[in-house]
Amino acid sequence: MNPSPFFEIEKRKNVAILWLNRPEKRNAMNWPFWRDLPDMVEEINADPQIHCFVIAAKGKSFSTGLDLEEFFQEFKPVFQGEFADGREKLYQLILTMQKGINAIYNSKKPSIALVQKHCIGGGLDLVSACDIRYASKDASFSLRESKVAIVADMGSLQRLPHLIGNAHTRELALTGKDISAEEAYQMGLVTKVTEDFDSLLQAGLRTAEEIAENPTIVIRGVKQVLNHGIGKTIDEGLDYVAVWNASMLDSKDFRSAIGGFMERKRPVFNPETRVD
């Protein structure tokens, strides 16, 4: 795969770090971010040795969101199309931009977002698609689009209500205000706050490594069952997980777990893809 001007993938045993790598612009999301993100996720998905991935950012900030000035200059004719065919081009551009963040959410591999300093607009869209979110204590979050005359359209309005509730989401979206890492922790947007970026990265990698040691087929199942359950009744969710386990329970790793239990030994999962 050709290198991306925005991203860098680093592998550490069975964990990958997807780095946002535009630190000189505080990782503001220009076109290469939106263009390349689906391919970056696909590269991670296609590597059987990667069991879990972390999304982190180089530089002082996680991301200040859409690079509005550069983006408007590049796509001005699309933004300002006068007739229906021009409106359709903008509609298709938005759908194209949604693909990368949707790919993170739909990936069978768990993702952990690590946020330092600014997480604004598109940055919040990005982390809301991840399975787990940690932050350093200097982090701040903002669903900023209302302050720049945009209705957020990359997933925050759809995913945040399931993470922090409808009331918190409405307050953030309608005001566009900043909230601190502590406020984000209290409302459940992040589940851990660390002292600084170094401790943030260490915490994220520890969790990723812990996930990576579990059976990959089970991790895929957990993600699929949780995602399927959104918008469903409890009974529908229970039936779905019953079908899943009826189909997938008797795996090599399950037999290894049973054998380990009987022999009083800790089982080793994913031996064919495990990197020690």
GROMACS .gro file of C-alpha atoms in nm:
model
  276
    1MET     CA    1   0.000   0.000   0.000
    2ASN     CA    2   0.119   0.352  -0.077
    3PRO     CA    3   0.208   0.557   0.231
    4SER     CA    4  -0.048   0.811   0.344
    5PRO     CA    5   0.051   1.175   0.406
    6PHE     CA    6  -0.183   1.180   0.706
    7PHE     CA    7  -0.151   0.837   0.871
    8GLU     CA    8   0.116   0.601   0.995
    9ILE     CA    9   0.059   0.243   1.109
   10GLU     CA   10   0.292   0.103   1.375
   11LYS     CA   11   0.275  -0.262   1.484
   12ARG     CA   12   0.361  -0.378   1.834
   13LYS     CA   13   0.317  -0.754   1.858
   14ASN     CA   14  -0.057  -0.816   1.802
   15VAL     CA   15  -0.156  -0.450   1.841
   16ALA     CA   16  -0.141  -0.173   1.582
   17ILE     CA   17  -0.124   0.199   1.646
   18LEU     CA   18  -0.294   0.409   1.380
   19TRP     CA   19  -0.119   0.743   1.419
   20LEU     CA   20  -0.272   1.071   1.307
   21ASN     CA   21   0.044   1.227   1.172
   22ARG     CA   22  -0.014   1.591   1.079
   23PRO     CA   23   0.117   1.746   1.401
   24GLU     CA   24   0.215   2.078   1.245
   25LYS     CA   25  -0.158   2.141   1.183
   26ARG     CA   26  -0.275   1.983   1.510
   27ASN     CA   27  -0.401   1.692   1.300
   28ALA     CA   28  -0.669   1.902   1.131
   29MET     CA   29  -0.852   1.674   0.888
   30ASN     CA   30  -0.775   1.771   0.530
   31TRP     CA   31  -0.875   1.563   0.227
   32PRO     CA   32  -0.601   1.297   0.271
   33PHE     CA   33  -0.752   1.210   0.611
   34TRP     CA   34  -1.093   1.134   0.462
   35ARG     CA   35  -0.952   0.978   0.145
   36ASP     CA   36  -0.705   0.745   0.317
   37LEU     CA   37  -0.883   0.642   0.638
   38PRO     CA   38  -1.087   0.360   0.477
   39ASP     CA   39  -0.769   0.212   0.329
   40MET     CA   40  -0.587   0.236   0.664
   41VAL     CA   41  -0.866   0.046   0.839
   42GLU     CA   42  -0.875  -0.210   0.561
   43GLU     CA   43  -0.500  -0.265   0.597
   44ILE     CA   44  -0.552  -0.331   0.968
   45ASN     CA   45  -0.850  -0.557   0.901
   46ALA     CA   46  -0.653  -0.761   0.646
   47ASP     CA   47  -0.359  -0.835   0.879
   48PRO     CA   48  -0.437  -1.149   1.083
   49GLN     CA   49  -0.160  -1.066   1.331
   50ILE     CA   50  -0.338  -0.745   1.437
   51HIS     CA   51  -0.600  -0.832   1.698
   52CYS     CA   52  -0.674  -0.482   1.827
   53PHE     CA   53  -0.577  -0.128   1.725
   54VAL     CA   54  -0.520   0.202   1.898
   55ILE     CA   55  -0.589   0.541   1.738
   56ALA     CA   56  -0.349   0.805   1.868
   57ALA     CA   57  -0.211   1.135   1.745
   58LYS     CA   58   0.135   1.279   1.716
   59GLY     CA   59   0.191   1.635   1.833
   60LYS     CA   60   0.016   1.852   2.087
   61SER     CA   61  -0.347   1.775   1.993
   62PHE     CA   62  -0.550   1.471   1.898
   63SER     CA   63  -0.736   1.665   1.626
   64THR     CA   64  -0.889   2.007   1.580
   65GLY     CA   65  -1.139   1.857   1.337
   66LEU     CA   66  -1.206   1.943   0.975
   67ASP     CA   67  -0.945   2.167   0.812
   68LEU     CA   68  -1.221   2.403   0.709
   69GLU     CA   69  -1.010   2.657   0.522
   70GLU     CA   70  -0.818   2.405   0.311
   71PHE     CA   71  -1.126   2.192   0.256
   72PHE     CA   72  -1.339   2.483   0.142
   73GLN     CA   73  -1.071   2.598  -0.100
   74GLU     CA   74  -1.042   2.251  -0.252
   75PHE     CA   75  -1.415   2.177  -0.274
   76LYS     CA   76  -1.565   2.525  -0.308
   77PRO     CA   77  -1.748   2.442  -0.636
   78VAL     CA   78  -1.905   2.139  -0.466
   79PHE     CA   79  -2.011   2.332  -0.155
   80GLN     CA   80  -2.164   2.610  -0.362
   81GLY     CA   81  -2.332   2.413  -0.641
   82GLU     CA   82  -2.640   2.602  -0.749
   83PHE     CA   83  -2.855   2.324  -0.894
   84ALA     CA   84  -2.966   1.974  -0.804
   85ASP     CA   85  -2.671   1.803  -0.973
   86GLY     CA   86  -2.436   2.018  -0.763
   87ARG     CA   87  -2.629   1.930  -0.447
   88GLU     CA   88  -2.598   1.563  -0.539
   89LYS     CA   89  -2.220   1.597  -0.568
   90LEU     CA   90  -2.207   1.739  -0.216
   91TYR     CA   91  -2.429   1.456  -0.092
   92GLN     CA   92  -2.192   1.200  -0.246
   93LEU     CA   93  -1.888   1.378  -0.098
   94ILE     CA   94  -2.042   1.357   0.250
   95LEU     CA   95  -2.114   0.986   0.206
   96THR     CA   96  -1.755   0.931   0.089
   97MET     CA   97  -1.621   1.114   0.394
   98GLN     CA   98  -1.836   0.897   0.623
   99LYS     CA   99  -1.680   0.574   0.495
  100GLY     CA  100  -1.360   0.582   0.700
  101ILE     CA  101  -1.525   0.650   1.035
  102ASN     CA  102  -1.792   0.391   0.956
  103ALA     CA  103  -1.511   0.146   0.878
  104ILE     CA  104  -1.370   0.191   1.229
  105TYR     CA  105  -1.711   0.133   1.386
  106ASN     CA  106  -1.779  -0.172   1.167
  107SER     CA  107  -1.431  -0.324   1.195
  108LYS     CA  108  -1.430  -0.668   1.351
  109LYS     CA  109  -1.122  -0.559   1.544
  110PRO     CA  110  -1.166  -0.351   1.861
  111SER     CA  111  -1.036   0.005   1.861
  112ILE     CA  112  -0.919   0.233   2.142
  113ALA     CA  113  -0.901   0.612   2.099
  114LEU     CA  114  -0.638   0.803   2.299
  115VAL     CA  115  -0.712   1.175   2.324
  116GLN     CA  116  -0.477   1.452   2.432
  117LYS     CA  117  -0.552   1.825   2.428
  118HIS     CA  118  -0.804   1.910   2.151
  119CYS     CA  119  -1.069   1.670   2.022
  120ILE     CA  120  -1.297   1.890   1.817
  121GLY     CA  121  -1.569   1.826   1.560
  122GLY     CA  122  -1.446   1.551   1.330
  123GLY     CA  123  -1.211   1.436   1.605
  124LEU     CA  124  -1.513   1.362   1.823
  125ASP     CA  125  -1.679   1.183   1.529
  126LEU     CA  126  -1.368   0.968   1.504
  127VAL     CA  127  -1.343   0.871   1.870
  128SER     CA  128  -1.719   0.810   1.898
  129ALA     CA  129  -1.676   0.530   1.643
  130CYS     CA  130  -1.417   0.356   1.861
  131ASP     CA  131  -1.498   0.088   2.117
  132ILE     CA  132  -1.304   0.245   2.405
  133ARG     CA  133  -1.190   0.602   2.471
  134TYR     CA  134  -0.919   0.724   2.712
  135ALA     CA  135  -0.798   1.081   2.761
  136SER     CA  136  -0.515   1.270   2.925
  137LYS     CA  137  -0.624   1.525   3.184
  138ASP     CA  138  -0.549   1.819   2.950
  139ALA     CA  139  -0.798   1.690   2.690
  140SER     CA  140  -1.105   1.886   2.589
  141PHE     CA  141  -1.391   1.775   2.368
  142SER     CA  142  -1.627   1.978   2.154
  143LEU     CA  143  -1.905   1.896   1.912
  144ARG     CA  144  -1.813   2.226   1.750
  145GLU     CA  145  -2.002   2.211   1.419
  146SER     CA  146  -2.288   2.435   1.529
  147LYS     CA  147  -2.036   2.717   1.585
  148VAL     CA  148  -1.924   2.697   1.221
  149ALA     CA  149  -2.276   2.670   1.074
  150ILE     CA  150  -2.267   2.294   1.005
  151VAL     CA  151  -2.494   2.013   1.122
  152ALA     CA  152  -2.251   1.739   1.235
  153ASP     CA  153  -2.272   1.468   0.970
  154MET     CA  154  -1.987   1.223   1.041
  155GLY     CA  155  -2.155   1.014   1.312
  156SER     CA  156  -2.149   1.201   1.644
  157LEU     CA  157  -2.520   1.275   1.642
  158GLN     CA  158  -2.593   0.909   1.570
  159ARG     CA  159  -2.341   0.741   1.804
  160LEU     CA  160  -2.306   0.972   2.102
  161PRO     CA  161  -2.663   0.919   2.231
  162HIS     CA  162  -2.575   0.551   2.284
  163LEU     CA  163  -2.256   0.647   2.465
  164ILE     CA  164  -2.350   0.945   2.682
  165GLY     CA  165  -2.729   0.967   2.648
  166ASN     CA  166  -2.957   1.189   2.447
  167ALA     CA  167  -2.956   1.481   2.692
  168HIS     CA  168  -2.576   1.519   2.702
  169THR     CA  169  -2.557   1.482   2.324
  170ARG     CA  170  -2.816   1.754   2.268
  171GLU     CA  171  -2.638   1.991   2.503
  172LEU     CA  172  -2.303   1.938   2.332
  173ALA     CA  173  -2.448   1.961   1.980
  174LEU     CA  174  -2.669   2.263   2.039
  175THR     CA  175  -2.411   2.469   2.226
  176GLY     CA  176  -2.089   2.359   2.057
  177LYS     CA  177  -1.920   2.412   2.393
  178ASP     CA  178  -1.597   2.256   2.522
  179ILE     CA  179  -1.598   2.000   2.800
  180SER     CA  180  -1.296   1.889   3.002
  181ALA     CA  181  -1.156   1.538   3.033
  182GLU     CA  182  -1.313   1.514   3.379
  183GLU     CA  183  -1.655   1.612   3.244
  184ALA     CA  184  -1.614   1.360   2.962
  185TYR     CA  185  -1.529   1.094   3.221
  186GLN     CA  186  -1.830   1.179   3.436
  187MET     CA  187  -2.070   1.147   3.141
  188GLY     CA  188  -1.910   0.822   3.021
  189LEU     CA  189  -1.753   0.950   2.700
  190VAL     CA  190  -1.413   0.832   2.824
  191THR     CA  191  -1.350   0.556   3.077
  192LYS     CA  192  -1.000   0.654   3.191
  193VAL     CA  193  -0.816   0.984   3.244
  194THR     CA  194  -0.438   0.982   3.276
  195GLU     CA  195  -0.180   1.237   3.387
  196ASP     CA  196  -0.017   1.301   3.048
  197PHE     CA  197   0.025   1.162   2.697
  198ASP     CA  198   0.297   0.913   2.789
  199SER     CA  199   0.081   0.752   3.056
  200LEU     CA  200  -0.217   0.771   2.818
  201LEU     CA  201  -0.033   0.573   2.551
  202GLN     CA  202   0.089   0.320   2.806
  203ALA     CA  203  -0.263   0.270   2.942
  204GLY     CA  204  -0.411   0.234   2.594
  205LEU     CA  205  -0.150  -0.019   2.487
  206ARG     CA  206  -0.195  -0.221   2.806
  207THR     CA  207  -0.568  -0.248   2.741
  208ALA     CA  208  -0.510  -0.328   2.373
  209GLU     CA  209  -0.264  -0.603   2.465
  210GLU     CA  210  -0.510  -0.747   2.716
  211ILE     CA  211  -0.779  -0.755   2.447
  212ALA     CA  212  -0.534  -0.904   2.194
  213GLU     CA  213  -0.468  -1.201   2.422
  214ASN     CA  214  -0.834  -1.306   2.409
  215PRO     CA  215  -0.968  -1.532   2.133
  216THR     CA  216  -1.013  -1.324   1.818
  217ILE     CA  217  -1.332  -1.506   1.724
  218VAL     CA  218  -1.482  -1.413   2.062
  219ILE     CA  219  -1.374  -1.049   2.030
  220ARG     CA  220  -1.538  -1.033   1.688
  221GLY     CA  221  -1.851  -1.183   1.837
  222VAL     CA  222  -1.863  -0.937   2.128
  223LYS     CA  223  -1.835  -0.640   1.890
  224GLN     CA  224  -2.095  -0.779   1.653
  225VAL     CA  225  -2.343  -0.860   1.930
  226LEU     CA  226  -2.301  -0.517   2.094
  227ASN     CA  227  -2.337  -0.328   1.765
  228HIS     CA  228  -2.636  -0.537   1.661
  229GLY     CA  229  -2.808  -0.467   1.992
  230ILE     CA  230  -2.828  -0.091   1.935
  231GLY     CA  231  -3.188  -0.003   1.865
  232LYS     CA  232  -3.308  -0.355   1.939
  233THR     CA  233  -3.509  -0.493   2.230
  234ILE     CA  234  -3.339  -0.705   2.495
  235ASP     CA  235  -3.524  -1.010   2.364
  236GLU     CA  236  -3.396  -0.945   2.010
  237GLY     CA  237  -3.044  -0.908   2.142
  238LEU     CA  238  -3.065  -1.227   2.345
  239ASP     CA  239  -3.191  -1.422   2.046
  240TYR     CA  240  -2.908  -1.286   1.831
  241VAL     CA  241  -2.638  -1.383   2.079
  242ALA     CA  242  -2.797  -1.728   2.116
  243VAL     CA  243  -2.773  -1.777   1.739
  244TRP     CA  244  -2.414  -1.650   1.742
  245ASN     CA  245  -2.301  -1.891   2.014
  246ALA     CA  246  -2.496  -2.179   1.861
  247SER     CA  247  -2.291  -2.118   1.545
  248MET     CA  248  -1.953  -2.013   1.683
  249LEU     CA  249  -1.908  -2.137   2.041
  250ASP     CA  250  -1.716  -2.458   1.972
  251SER     CA  251  -1.395  -2.296   1.849
  252LYS     CA  252  -1.032  -2.413   1.886
  253ASP     CA  253  -0.988  -2.149   2.155
  254PHE     CA  254  -1.298  -2.269   2.341
  255ARG     CA  255  -1.157  -2.622   2.346
  256SER     CA  256  -0.824  -2.480   2.462
  257ALA     CA  257  -1.004  -2.297   2.743
  258ILE     CA  258  -1.182  -2.614   2.854
  259GLY     CA  259  -0.856  -2.810   2.839
  260GLY     CA  260  -0.675  -2.544   3.040
  261PHE     CA  261  -0.949  -2.543   3.302
  262MET     CA  262  -0.933  -2.920   3.340
  263GLU     CA  263  -0.551  -2.925   3.351
  264ARG     CA  264  -0.528  -2.617   3.575
  265LYS     CA  265  -0.323  -2.438   3.308
  266ARG     CA  266  -0.373  -2.099   3.152
  267PRO     CA  267  -0.477  -2.150   2.787
  268VAL     CA  268  -0.291  -1.979   2.504
  269PHE     CA  269  -0.532  -1.837   2.249
  270ASN     CA  270  -0.476  -1.748   1.883
  271PRO     CA  271  -0.154  -1.955   1.854
  272GLU     CA  272  -0.149  -1.925   1.475
  273THR     CA  273  -0.134  -1.544   1.478
  274ARG     CA  274   0.019  -1.474   1.819
  275VAL     CA  275   0.336  -1.262   1.823
  276ASP     CA  276   0.544  -1.297   2.139
   0.00000   0.00000   0.00000
